[in-house]
XYZ file of C-alpha atoms in Angstrom:
312
model
C -43.258 -20.891 -67.545
C -40.936 -18.162 -68.827
C -40.787 -16.583 -65.339
C -39.975 -19.955 -63.806
C -37.216 -20.473 -66.360
C -35.738 -17.012 -65.650
C -35.792 -17.595 -61.864
C -34.133 -20.981 -62.344
C -31.433 -19.438 -64.557
C -30.736 -16.675 -62.001
C -30.555 -19.244 -59.206
C -28.084 -21.282 -61.217
C -25.919 -18.222 -61.905
C -26.049 -17.231 -58.232
C -25.023 -20.723 -57.120
C -22.156 -20.649 -59.626
C -20.959 -17.262 -58.308
C -21.016 -18.470 -54.688
C -19.143 -21.607 -55.697
C -16.378 -19.471 -57.193
C -16.046 -17.002 -54.310
C -16.058 -17.125 -50.519
C -15.908 -14.737 -47.571
C -14.702 -15.821 -44.148
C -15.175 -14.136 -40.770
C -12.322 -15.002 -38.436
C -10.527 -13.697 -35.391
C -8.743 -14.268 -32.116
C -9.566 -13.304 -28.550
C -6.543 -13.546 -26.289
C -6.926 -12.204 -22.744
C -4.813 -12.614 -19.623
C -4.864 -11.581 -15.969
C -1.421 -10.437 -14.867
C 0.532 -9.255 -11.869
C 2.702 -6.545 -13.428
C 5.558 -4.365 -12.252
C 6.698 -1.635 -14.647
C 9.797 0.460 -13.981
C 9.804 1.845 -10.432
C 5.998 1.591 -10.072
C 4.370 -0.698 -7.537
C 3.163 -4.120 -8.694
C -0.503 -4.159 -9.789
C -2.979 -6.749 -11.083
C -4.400 -6.004 -14.535
C -6.447 -7.613 -17.275
C -4.414 -7.495 -20.491
C -5.296 -7.789 -24.164
C -2.846 -9.894 -26.174
C -3.342 -8.577 -29.721
C -6.943 -9.728 -30.169
C -8.373 -9.175 -33.614
C -11.390 -9.533 -35.898
C -11.042 -10.096 -39.619
C -12.765 -10.708 -42.917
C -11.091 -12.364 -45.862
C -12.426 -13.500 -49.196
C -11.326 -15.154 -52.433
C -12.858 -15.214 -55.900
C -11.779 -17.747 -58.509
C -11.470 -15.812 -61.778
C -10.589 -18.862 -63.823
C -7.393 -19.811 -65.610
C -5.570 -20.109 -62.273
C -6.169 -16.441 -61.416
C -7.696 -15.499 -58.059
C -8.692 -12.206 -56.474
C -8.721 -11.841 -52.691
C -9.013 -9.282 -49.931
C -8.176 -9.085 -46.225
C -9.552 -6.700 -43.590
C -8.289 -7.035 -40.027
C -9.301 -4.956 -37.003
C -7.281 -4.918 -33.786
C -9.365 -4.658 -30.624
C -8.800 -4.580 -26.886
C -10.414 -7.706 -25.483
C -10.288 -6.315 -21.925
C -12.490 -3.255 -22.571
C -13.852 -3.736 -26.114
C -12.264 -0.595 -27.550
C -10.341 -0.293 -30.826
C -6.566 -0.358 -30.415
C -6.188 2.921 -32.340
C -8.095 5.426 -34.495
C -7.807 3.406 -37.718
C -10.562 0.780 -37.692
C -8.784 -1.661 -40.032
C -5.583 -1.017 -38.118
C -3.958 -4.400 -38.726
C -4.629 -5.031 -42.429
C -6.600 -3.658 -45.376
C -5.424 -5.157 -48.651
C -6.527 -6.478 -52.031
C -4.599 -9.046 -54.070
C -4.384 -10.821 -57.441
C -2.661 -14.213 -57.456
C -1.790 -16.830 -60.040
C 1.026 -19.079 -61.185
C 3.242 -15.954 -61.310
C 2.821 -15.393 -57.556
C 0.735 -12.538 -56.129
C 0.528 -8.749 -56.269
C -0.936 -6.998 -53.212
C -1.967 -3.374 -52.567
C -2.795 -1.714 -49.247
C -1.766 -2.125 -45.612
C -0.209 -5.198 -43.944
C 2.506 -6.201 -41.493
C 6.019 -6.279 -43.015
C 7.160 -9.698 -44.203
C 10.612 -9.133 -42.680
C 8.998 -9.261 -39.222
C 7.041 -12.455 -39.908
C 10.194 -14.086 -41.293
C 12.165 -13.489 -38.093
C 10.773 -12.371 -34.701
C 7.179 -13.568 -35.088
C 8.215 -17.060 -36.184
C 10.481 -17.528 -33.156
C 7.889 -16.292 -30.613
C 6.179 -19.663 -30.256
C 4.674 -19.363 -26.766
C 2.066 -16.610 -27.377
C 2.512 -15.369 -30.952
C 4.651 -12.363 -29.948
C 1.756 -10.608 -28.218
C 1.033 -8.712 -25.005
C 3.535 -8.231 -22.207
C 5.472 -11.379 -23.110
C 6.071 -10.151 -26.672
C 9.621 -9.638 -27.883
C 10.336 -6.208 -26.371
C 13.836 -5.971 -27.875
C 13.241 -6.579 -31.593
C 13.751 -3.388 -33.621
C 11.131 -2.098 -36.036
C 13.649 0.143 -37.820
C 12.429 0.954 -41.315
C 9.098 -0.870 -40.847
C 6.087 0.667 -42.566
C 2.650 -0.956 -42.875
C 0.586 1.460 -44.983
C 0.293 2.486 -48.663
C 2.262 -0.491 -49.958
C 2.719 -2.380 -53.209
C 3.948 -5.935 -52.723
C 4.946 -8.937 -54.801
C 4.883 -12.458 -53.365
C 6.693 -15.252 -55.174
C 5.095 -18.675 -55.660
C 6.364 -21.414 -53.368
C 9.273 -23.113 -55.141
C 10.589 -26.241 -53.397
C 9.887 -24.731 -49.983
C 11.116 -21.197 -50.739
C 8.844 -18.130 -50.830
C 9.705 -14.451 -50.936
C 8.148 -11.000 -50.574
C 9.154 -7.586 -51.925
C 7.160 -4.565 -50.750
C 7.504 -0.815 -51.349
C 5.813 1.867 -49.251
C 4.868 4.989 -51.233
C 5.882 8.228 -49.572
C 3.027 10.006 -51.430
C 4.753 13.364 -51.013
C 3.715 13.734 -47.369
C 5.950 15.969 -45.247
C 8.719 13.894 -43.713
C 7.288 10.688 -45.191
C 9.936 8.776 -47.112
C 9.555 5.813 -49.416
C 10.556 2.526 -47.808
C 11.402 -1.029 -48.869
C 10.808 -4.343 -47.119
C 12.211 -7.715 -48.242
C 11.587 -11.174 -46.815
C 12.428 -14.770 -47.664
C 11.345 -18.066 -46.074
C 12.440 -21.650 -46.588
C 10.418 -24.518 -45.098
C 11.395 -28.097 -45.819
C 10.482 -30.846 -43.371
C 11.763 -30.029 -39.874
C 13.947 -27.121 -41.064
C 12.556 -23.564 -41.203
C 14.726 -20.607 -42.274
C 13.901 -16.939 -42.746
C 15.529 -13.587 -43.452
C 14.311 -10.013 -43.730
C 15.485 -6.502 -44.545
C 13.760 -3.121 -44.309
C 14.782 0.501 -44.698
C 13.211 3.950 -44.654
C 15.452 6.972 -44.855
C 18.338 6.461 -42.436
C 16.543 3.698 -40.494
C 17.273 0.123 -41.538
C 17.498 -3.397 -40.200
C 18.212 -6.918 -41.358
C 17.756 -10.240 -39.607
C 18.030 -13.992 -40.075
C 16.159 -16.818 -38.365
C 16.478 -20.587 -38.041
C 14.132 -23.098 -36.406
C 14.400 -26.900 -36.267
C 11.945 -29.541 -35.075
C 13.361 -32.592 -33.278
C 10.271 -34.650 -32.534
C 8.776 -33.213 -29.347
C 11.487 -30.537 -29.133
C 11.614 -27.389 -31.275
C 14.558 -24.987 -31.051
C 15.053 -21.695 -32.846
C 16.425 -18.206 -32.776
C 17.159 -15.077 -34.752
C 19.872 -12.448 -35.087
C 19.122 -8.842 -36.040
C 21.333 -5.878 -36.904
C 19.430 -2.595 -36.616
C 20.028 1.131 -36.984
C 17.170 3.404 -35.886
C 18.651 6.261 -37.926
C 17.910 8.876 -35.255
C 20.308 11.397 -33.732
C 22.240 9.948 -30.801
C 21.853 6.340 -31.950
C 24.091 3.789 -33.649
C 23.749 0.356 -35.241
C 23.429 -2.471 -32.724
C 22.832 -6.211 -32.378
C 19.763 -8.090 -31.109
C 19.283 -11.825 -30.753
C 16.754 -14.274 -29.312
C 16.829 -18.004 -28.571
C 13.671 -20.085 -28.018
C 12.799 -23.696 -27.239
C 9.535 -25.645 -26.961
C 8.890 -29.131 -25.606
C 5.517 -30.763 -26.298
C 3.963 -33.591 -24.289
C 0.443 -34.468 -25.373
C -1.678 -31.309 -25.106
C 1.005 -29.555 -23.035
C 3.693 -27.191 -24.293
C 6.644 -25.991 -22.229
C 8.414 -22.859 -23.505
C 11.536 -20.928 -22.626
C 13.165 -18.042 -24.487
C 15.878 -15.491 -23.905
C 16.721 -12.305 -25.792
C 19.382 -9.622 -25.620
C 19.898 -6.212 -27.229
C 23.133 -4.210 -27.177
C 23.403 -0.488 -26.393
C 22.408 1.691 -29.374
C 23.062 5.079 -27.776
C 26.028 7.320 -28.599
C 25.198 9.648 -25.697
C 27.738 9.496 -22.872
C 26.374 7.799 -19.764
C 23.263 6.451 -21.530
C 22.977 2.669 -21.936
C 19.877 1.328 -23.709
C 20.888 -2.355 -23.650
C 18.541 -4.938 -22.218
C 17.730 -8.598 -21.681
C 14.416 -10.458 -21.626
C 13.604 -13.908 -20.247
C 10.277 -15.734 -20.594
C 9.096 -19.053 -19.174
C 5.665 -20.263 -20.353
C 3.235 -23.192 -20.278
C 0.362 -23.810 -22.731
C -2.366 -26.425 -22.480
C -4.238 -26.933 -25.762
C -7.875 -27.740 -25.047
C -8.434 -28.007 -28.826
C -6.823 -26.800 -32.049
C -8.494 -23.417 -31.512
C -8.471 -22.938 -27.729
C -5.709 -22.949 -25.148
C -5.112 -21.863 -21.566
C -1.677 -20.653 -20.638
C 0.570 -19.117 -18.042
C 3.861 -17.277 -18.318
C 6.451 -15.275 -16.443
C 8.410 -12.664 -18.377
C 11.112 -10.309 -17.168
C 12.582 -7.402 -19.116
C 15.739 -5.963 -17.568
C 16.889 -2.671 -19.107
C 19.933 -0.651 -18.137
C 17.556 2.321 -18.182
C 15.486 1.230 -15.179
C 12.329 2.997 -16.353
C 12.117 0.363 -19.103
C 12.054 -2.630 -16.736
C 9.015 -4.905 -16.762
C 8.041 -8.177 -15.108
C 4.728 -10.018 -15.363
C 3.222 -13.224 -14.015
C 0.166 -14.150 -16.097
C -2.600 -16.675 -16.741
C -4.787 -16.414 -19.846
C -7.126 -17.892 -22.422
C -6.749 -17.712 -26.188
C -9.537 -18.710 -28.612
C -9.331 -18.620 -32.415
C -12.489 -18.620 -34.529
């Protein structure tokens, strides 16, 4: 009887522990077949990975409103099954404590200043693959060895402050990333700032929903901080029209010249026209045409694509 009682007690404790914590496997496979012309090369047909990923995330309720959580995210090439780079958890590896005070996070993750601006405006394919925003500047962005604080949501506003530790590595400087978002009904606003050494950028974004029509855009001022470069302006405008399961997208972006070298012009423009058909909340088929026109011809790109995206 004592053994039965002990087993029952352990089972009860185990059930309680599982009730207070959870681990989720999730991911996205996003693959397209595209007719691509890059620079002066001949047009070719390729299968393209659009930032596919596999992730694990978990939360434990510690009581008193305090929660511990983690996130591990691996980027993979859905066209050949290989990792996107040498780091296995190349997209995120972080641990976090959250409560009424907000949240403190340690590890590696994508800068909040990017999510607050360019990513939010890229509605047609989540700023991935060949139709991603090719003009947005990552000046000052750092993803690794970070300490971050996330504010609680207060009447639609949330913020993030993150510091990258230089750790004394040769040439590795400490960096700062700031982001703020405001979401209230149909209005969505965002702003971000990042800097590392002489490289820095700031941007602001606005998006508004008018029934079936959503319009948005961002403006960015960036300075890469490298020799032969100067501060320059980037902007993007985007619109989406929904009709049942169909989405029609158009966006246009432009970046000014950031070179101080005589005769060198790095300016460019990008135009994308896209169509999505949502088979479910998790699966869509899509097609797009994107064209990147750079003054430096070797940077030109155009692609006509059809693809499938599935979230799980």
